[in-house]
Structures are given as C-alpha cells and as structure tokens.
C-alpha cells in the first residue's frame, strides 16, 4: 500500500473482533515498530504480546496495581480494568526501557518508542489488522511497570489493541494544516 494512502486512511478501531493477527502478521507489526527512528540506536522499545487467556492475567495486573496505587479505587473502576484487555484478541504492551543519564535524553528515547507505535499502526492498517493505541491511568502506574518486569523510571508508551477491524469505522478527511502553522518569531 502507498505510504501516504495508509497515513491518510488509517483510523483507530475501538471495537476489535477475533481473530487477532497471526504470527506472521505480528512479526511484521513488531519489526515495523522496531524500525523507528532511534536517537543513538539505543533500541529502547520492549514489547509484551498478550493473547488468549493471558489477557485475563493482564487485566488482573491492571486492576490490582491500580488498587495498590490507590487503595480507595472504586470497585467499578477495578472491574473496568479487569476486563480492559478483553476488548481485543491481542494486546501489545509497548514499554520504553530508558537509559537515564545518557546523552540521548529520556524524552528522545520515549519519542522513539512512540514513533515505533505509529509505524506499527500504519503497517497494521496496510495489512488489514485493526488497531487502537491506548494509555490511560495504567500507563502511569508505577506498580504496573514493576509488575510487568520494568523499573519505575521506564515508561509504558501504550497498550496497542489489535484484532479484526470493526465493520464500520470513521473515515477522516485530511485536516488543513493552516490552523497549526506558526511563524518563527522575529528577533
Ligand atoms: C499516546 C496516545 C494515547 C492514547 N490513549 C487512548 C486511550 O487511553 N483511550 C482512547 O480511547 N484513545 C486513546 N488514544 C486515542 C486513539 O488511539 C486514537 O488515536 C484517537 O481516538 C483518534 O483516532 P484515529 O487514530 O482514528 O485518528 C490515544 C492516542 C495516543 C497517541
């Protein structure tokens, strides 16, 4: 697929059905993510692929860690987190395992991972895999980072939900860039 067409046609799929991507498709998606622009070639991205019954375990981790972070977490939020990973057949957790005190800033390392996610989303669209990038409170949970095997200083860049695209989803018209333009301030 033409790259510009993929960029303009891509749209998130909040509702994703089974099946999820097969092993070959998953490999293509992750290879695309790992081919992001990467300051210092630090390869900061880490991927946890969660499928099948493992999604139940991920849901338990999301809910339990949220309660650990906030003992007053309402039951309704606990339940929602418990079921969150079941919204798609496959969830890829993307984590930036960052190097602190490096000449390449932590921000650059996180941005490289975000660029990788966009690569993944574009290839997903091109090969007919539905996807949506989610973060929410769990991405900021220190206890979840540790529960997933990372350190508190690492960053969860996203939970990428993958599956068979929902039957109907929006088509977006290309934005005019005019409202986003700013002139370089004069001296
Ligand atoms: C870093 C990031 C985090 C996001 N987190 C969420 C989220 O937690 N929940 C959600 O519904 N959408 C989230 N979104 C937005 C969707 O992924 C999607 O991009 C948005 O709905 C716009 O739709 P589009 O991708 O079809 O243009 C996030 C997007 C980004 C870039």
mmCIF file with all atom_site columns, N, CA, C and O and ligand atoms in Angstrom, residues 10-14 87 114 121 131-137 157-158 170 172, ligand 1:
data_model
loop_
_atom_site.group_PDB
_atom_site.id
_atom_site.type_symbol
_atom_site.label_atom_id
_atom_site.label_alt_id
_atom_site.label_comp_id
_atom_site.label_asym_id
_atom_site.label_entity_id
_atom_site.label_seq_id
_atom_site.pdbx_PDB_ins_code
_atom_site.Cartn_x
_atom_site.Cartn_y
_atom_site.Cartn_z
_atom_site.occupancy
_atom_site.B_iso_or_equiv
_atom_site.pdbx_formal_charge
_atom_site.auth_seq_id
_atom_site.auth_comp_id
_atom_site.auth_asym_id
_atom_site.auth_atom_id
_atom_site.pdbx_PDB_model_num
ATOM   1   N N   . UNK A 1 10  ? -5.677  5.513  7.650  1.00 0.00 ? 10  UNK A N   1
ATOM   2   C CA  . UNK A 1 10  ? -5.648  4.809  8.934  1.00 0.00 ? 10  UNK A CA  1
ATOM   3   C C   . UNK A 1 10  ? -6.639  5.429  9.920  1.00 0.00 ? 10  UNK A C   1
ATOM   4   O O   . UNK A 1 10  ? -6.752  6.639  10.023 1.00 0.00 ? 10  UNK A O   1
ATOM   5   N N   . UNK A 1 11  ? -7.345  4.586  10.585 1.00 0.00 ? 11  UNK A N   1
ATOM   6   C CA  . UNK A 1 11  ? -8.245  5.059  11.641 1.00 0.00 ? 11  UNK A CA  1
ATOM   7   C C   . UNK A 1 11  ? -8.254  4.011  12.742 1.00 0.00 ? 11  UNK A C   1
ATOM   8   O O   . UNK A 1 11  ? -8.131  2.811  12.476 1.00 0.00 ? 11  UNK A O   1
ATOM   9   N N   . UNK A 1 12  ? -8.369  4.471  13.976 1.00 0.00 ? 12  UNK A N   1
ATOM   10  C CA  . UNK A 1 12  ? -8.376  3.539  15.102 1.00 0.00 ? 12  UNK A CA  1
ATOM   11  C C   . UNK A 1 12  ? -9.672  2.746  15.120 1.00 0.00 ? 12  UNK A C   1
ATOM   12  O O   . UNK A 1 12  ? -10.721 3.241  14.726 1.00 0.00 ? 12  UNK A O   1
ATOM   13  N N   . UNK A 1 13  ? -9.569  1.531  15.616 1.00 0.00 ? 13  UNK A N   1
ATOM   14  C CA  . UNK A 1 13  ? -10.747 0.663  15.759 1.00 0.00 ? 13  UNK A CA  1
ATOM   15  C C   . UNK A 1 13  ? -10.974 0.405  17.246 1.00 0.00 ? 13  UNK A C   1
ATOM   16  O O   . UNK A 1 13  ? -10.277 -0.424 17.830 1.00 0.00 ? 13  UNK A O   1
ATOM   17  N N   . UNK A 1 14  ? -11.918 1.088  17.844 1.00 0.00 ? 14  UNK A N   1
ATOM   18  C CA  . UNK A 1 14  ? -12.179 0.859  19.275 1.00 0.00 ? 14  UNK A CA  1
ATOM   19  C C   . UNK A 1 14  ? -12.789 -0.520 19.528 1.00 0.00 ? 14  UNK A C   1
ATOM   20  O O   . UNK A 1 14  ? -12.631 -1.061 20.605 1.00 0.00 ? 14  UNK A O   1
ATOM   21  N N   . UNK A 1 87  ? -11.021 -6.495 25.471 1.00 0.00 ? 87  UNK A N   1
ATOM   22  C CA  . UNK A 1 87  ? -11.662 -5.761 24.377 1.00 0.00 ? 87  UNK A CA  1
ATOM   23  C C   . UNK A 1 87  ? -11.078 -6.099 23.019 1.00 0.00 ? 87  UNK A C   1
ATOM   24  O O   . UNK A 1 87  ? -11.594 -5.655 21.992 1.00 0.00 ? 87  UNK A O   1
ATOM   25  N N   . UNK A 1 114 ? 7.415   5.917  20.641 1.00 0.00 ? 114 UNK A N   1
ATOM   26  C CA  . UNK A 1 114 ? 6.133   6.392  20.113 1.00 0.00 ? 114 UNK A CA  1
ATOM   27  C C   . UNK A 1 114 ? 6.141   6.341  18.589 1.00 0.00 ? 114 UNK A C   1
ATOM   28  O O   . UNK A 1 114 ? 5.142   5.967  17.963 1.00 0.00 ? 114 UNK A O   1
ATOM   29  N N   . UNK A 1 121 ? 1.099   0.960  13.761 1.00 0.00 ? 121 UNK A N   1
ATOM   30  C CA  . UNK A 1 121 ? -0.297  1.249  13.396 1.00 0.00 ? 121 UNK A CA  1
ATOM   31  C C   . UNK A 1 121 ? -0.456  1.351  11.882 1.00 0.00 ? 121 UNK A C   1
ATOM   32  O O   . UNK A 1 121 ? -1.463  0.912  11.329 1.00 0.00 ? 121 UNK A O   1
ATOM   33  N N   . UNK A 1 131 ? -6.545  -1.746 14.820 1.00 0.00 ? 131 UNK A N   1
ATOM   34  C CA  . UNK A 1 131 ? -5.695  -1.381 15.955 1.00 0.00 ? 131 UNK A CA  1
ATOM   35  C C   . UNK A 1 131 ? -6.183  -0.103 16.618 1.00 0.00 ? 131 UNK A C   1
ATOM   36  O O   . UNK A 1 131 ? -6.820  0.742  15.978 1.00 0.00 ? 131 UNK A O   1
ATOM   37  N N   . UNK A 1 132 ? -5.876  -0.001 17.895 1.00 0.00 ? 132 UNK A N   1
ATOM   38  C CA  . UNK A 1 132 ? -6.029  1.286  18.588 1.00 0.00 ? 132 UNK A CA  1
ATOM   39  C C   . UNK A 1 132 ? -4.967  1.388  19.676 1.00 0.00 ? 132 UNK A C   1
ATOM   40  O O   . UNK A 1 132 ? -4.652  0.400  20.339 1.00 0.00 ? 132 UNK A O   1
ATOM   41  N N   . UNK A 1 133 ? -4.423  2.580  19.791 1.00 0.00 ? 133 UNK A N   1
ATOM   42  C CA  . UNK A 1 133 ? -3.378  2.876  20.780 1.00 0.00 ? 133 UNK A CA  1
ATOM   43  C C   . UNK A 1 133 ? -4.067  3.444  22.008 1.00 0.00 ? 133 UNK A C   1
ATOM   44  O O   . UNK A 1 133 ? -4.767  4.457  21.923 1.00 0.00 ? 133 UNK A O   1
ATOM   45  N N   . UNK A 1 134 ? -3.883  2.791  23.145 1.00 0.00 ? 134 UNK A N   1
ATOM   46  C CA  . UNK A 1 134 ? -4.475  3.289  24.384 1.00 0.00 ? 134 UNK A CA  1
ATOM   47  C C   . UNK A 1 134 ? -3.399  3.444  25.449 1.00 0.00 ? 134 UNK A C   1
ATOM   48  O O   . UNK A 1 134 ? -2.402  2.701  25.442 1.00 0.00 ? 134 UNK A O   1
ATOM   49  N N   . UNK A 1 135 ? -3.639  4.388  26.345 1.00 0.00 ? 135 UNK A N   1
ATOM   50  C CA  . UNK A 1 135 ? -2.740  4.543  27.503 1.00 0.00 ? 135 UNK A CA  1
ATOM   51  C C   . UNK A 1 135 ? -3.615  4.518  28.756 1.00 0.00 ? 135 UNK A C   1
ATOM   52  O O   . UNK A 1 135 ? -3.820  3.483  29.341 1.00 0.00 ? 135 UNK A O   1
ATOM   53  N N   . UNK A 1 136 ? -4.139  5.680  29.136 1.00 0.00 ? 136 UNK A N   1
ATOM   54  C CA  . UNK A 1 136 ? -4.964  5.760  30.337 1.00 0.00 ? 136 UNK A CA  1
ATOM   55  C C   . UNK A 1 136 ? -4.116  5.657  31.588 1.00 0.00 ? 136 UNK A C   1
ATOM   56  O O   . UNK A 1 136 ? -2.877  5.569  31.527 1.00 0.00 ? 136 UNK A O   1
ATOM   57  N N   . UNK A 1 137 ? -4.787  5.641  32.736 1.00 0.00 ? 137 UNK A N   1
ATOM   58  C CA  . UNK A 1 137 ? -4.094  5.627  34.028 1.00 0.00 ? 137 UNK A CA  1
ATOM   59  C C   . UNK A 1 137 ? -3.098  4.466  34.171 1.00 0.00 ? 137 UNK A C   1
ATOM   60  O O   . UNK A 1 137 ? -2.012  4.650  34.739 1.00 0.00 ? 137 UNK A O   1
ATOM   61  N N   . UNK A 1 157 ? 4.505   3.135  27.031 1.00 0.00 ? 157 UNK A N   1
ATOM   62  C CA  . UNK A 1 157 ? 4.167   4.042  25.925 1.00 0.00 ? 157 UNK A CA  1
ATOM   63  C C   . UNK A 1 157 ? 2.754   3.759  25.411 1.00 0.00 ? 157 UNK A C   1
ATOM   64  O O   . UNK A 1 157 ? 2.088   4.639  24.880 1.00 0.00 ? 157 UNK A O   1
ATOM   65  N N   . UNK A 1 158 ? 2.314   2.543  25.572 1.00 0.00 ? 158 UNK A N   1
ATOM   66  C CA  . UNK A 1 158 ? 0.951   2.265  25.152 1.00 0.00 ? 158 UNK A CA  1
ATOM   67  C C   . UNK A 1 158 ? 0.576   0.806  25.274 1.00 0.00 ? 158 UNK A C   1
ATOM   68  O O   . UNK A 1 158 ? 1.433   -0.083 25.400 1.00 0.00 ? 158 UNK A O   1
ATOM   69  N N   . UNK A 1 170 ? -14.929 5.239  11.262 1.00 0.00 ? 170 UNK A N   1
ATOM   70  C CA  . UNK A 1 170 ? -14.944 6.558  10.625 1.00 0.00 ? 170 UNK A CA  1
ATOM   71  C C   . UNK A 1 170 ? -13.890 6.689  9.528  1.00 0.00 ? 170 UNK A C   1
ATOM   72  O O   . UNK A 1 170 ? -12.853 6.034  9.579  1.00 0.00 ? 170 UNK A O   1
ATOM   73  N N   . UNK A 1 172 ? -11.670 9.698  8.038  1.00 0.00 ? 172 UNK A N   1
ATOM   74  C CA  . UNK A 1 172 ? -11.325 11.072 8.399  1.00 0.00 ? 172 UNK A CA  1
ATOM   75  C C   . UNK A 1 172 ? -10.919 11.845 7.159  1.00 0.00 ? 172 UNK A C   1
ATOM   76  O O   . UNK A 1 172 ? -10.183 11.330 6.325  1.00 0.00 ? 172 UNK A O   1
HETATM 77  C C1  . LIG B 2 .   ? -0.346  8.336  23.206 1.00 0.00 ? 1   LIG B C1  1
HETATM 78  C C2  . LIG B 2 .   ? -1.802  8.093  22.922 1.00 0.00 ? 1   LIG B C2  1
HETATM 79  C C3  . LIG B 2 .   ? -2.592  7.537  23.900 1.00 0.00 ? 1   LIG B C3  1
HETATM 80  C C4  . LIG B 2 .   ? -3.950  7.297  23.687 1.00 0.00 ? 1   LIG B C4  1
HETATM 81  N N1  . LIG B 2 .   ? -4.710  6.735  24.672 1.00 0.00 ? 1   LIG B N1  1
HETATM 82  C C5  . LIG B 2 .   ? -6.011  6.493  24.444 1.00 0.00 ? 1   LIG B C5  1
HETATM 83  C C6  . LIG B 2 .   ? -6.808  5.858  25.431 1.00 0.00 ? 1   LIG B C6  1
HETATM 84  O O1  . LIG B 2 .   ? -6.343  5.511  26.507 1.00 0.00 ? 1   LIG B O1  1
HETATM 85  N N2  . LIG B 2 .   ? -8.096  5.629  25.149 1.00 0.00 ? 1   LIG B N2  1
HETATM 86  C C7  . LIG B 2 .   ? -8.655  6.004  23.951 1.00 0.00 ? 1   LIG B C7  1
HETATM 87  O O2  . LIG B 2 .   ? -9.843  5.764  23.735 1.00 0.00 ? 1   LIG B O2  1
HETATM 88  N N3  . LIG B 2 .   ? -7.914  6.591  22.986 1.00 0.00 ? 1   LIG B N3  1
HETATM 89  C C8  . LIG B 2 .   ? -6.611  6.844  23.213 1.00 0.00 ? 1   LIG B C8  1
HETATM 90  N N4  . LIG B 2 .   ? -5.859  7.440  22.249 1.00 0.00 ? 1   LIG B N4  1
HETATM 91  C C9  . LIG B 2 .   ? -6.506  7.917  21.013 1.00 0.00 ? 1   LIG B C9  1
HETATM 92  C C10 . LIG B 2 .   ? -6.720  6.842  19.992 1.00 0.00 ? 1   LIG B C10 1
HETATM 93  O O3  . LIG B 2 .   ? -5.611  5.959  19.914 1.00 0.00 ? 1   LIG B O3  1
HETATM 94  C C11 . LIG B 2 .   ? -6.930  7.456  18.586 1.00 0.00 ? 1   LIG B C11 1
HETATM 95  O O4  . LIG B 2 .   ? -5.724  7.904  18.073 1.00 0.00 ? 1   LIG B O4  1
HETATM 96  C C12 . LIG B 2 .   ? -7.908  8.608  18.601 1.00 0.00 ? 1   LIG B C12 1
HETATM 97  O O5  . LIG B 2 .   ? -9.148  8.137  19.029 1.00 0.00 ? 1   LIG B O5  1
HETATM 98  C C13 . LIG B 2 .   ? -8.024  9.266  17.213 1.00 0.00 ? 1   LIG B C13 1
HETATM 99  O O6  . LIG B 2 .   ? -8.496  8.355  16.275 1.00 0.00 ? 1   LIG B O6  1
HETATM 100 P P1  . LIG B 2 .   ? -7.665  7.931  14.992 1.00 0.00 ? 1   LIG B P1  1
HETATM 101 O O7  . LIG B 2 .   ? -6.463  7.168  15.464 1.00 0.00 ? 1   LIG B O7  1
HETATM 102 O O8  . LIG B 2 .   ? -8.625  7.130  14.203 1.00 0.00 ? 1   LIG B O8  1
HETATM 103 O O9  . LIG B 2 .   ? -7.259  9.189  14.294 1.00 0.00 ? 1   LIG B O9  1
HETATM 104 C C14 . LIG B 2 .   ? -4.511  7.651  22.445 1.00 0.00 ? 1   LIG B C14 1
HETATM 105 C C15 . LIG B 2 .   ? -3.690  8.186  21.435 1.00 0.00 ? 1   LIG B C15 1
HETATM 106 C C16 . LIG B 2 .   ? -2.353  8.406  21.677 1.00 0.00 ? 1   LIG B C16 1
HETATM 107 C C17 . LIG B 2 .   ? -1.492  8.985  20.601 1.00 0.00 ? 1   LIG B C17 1
#
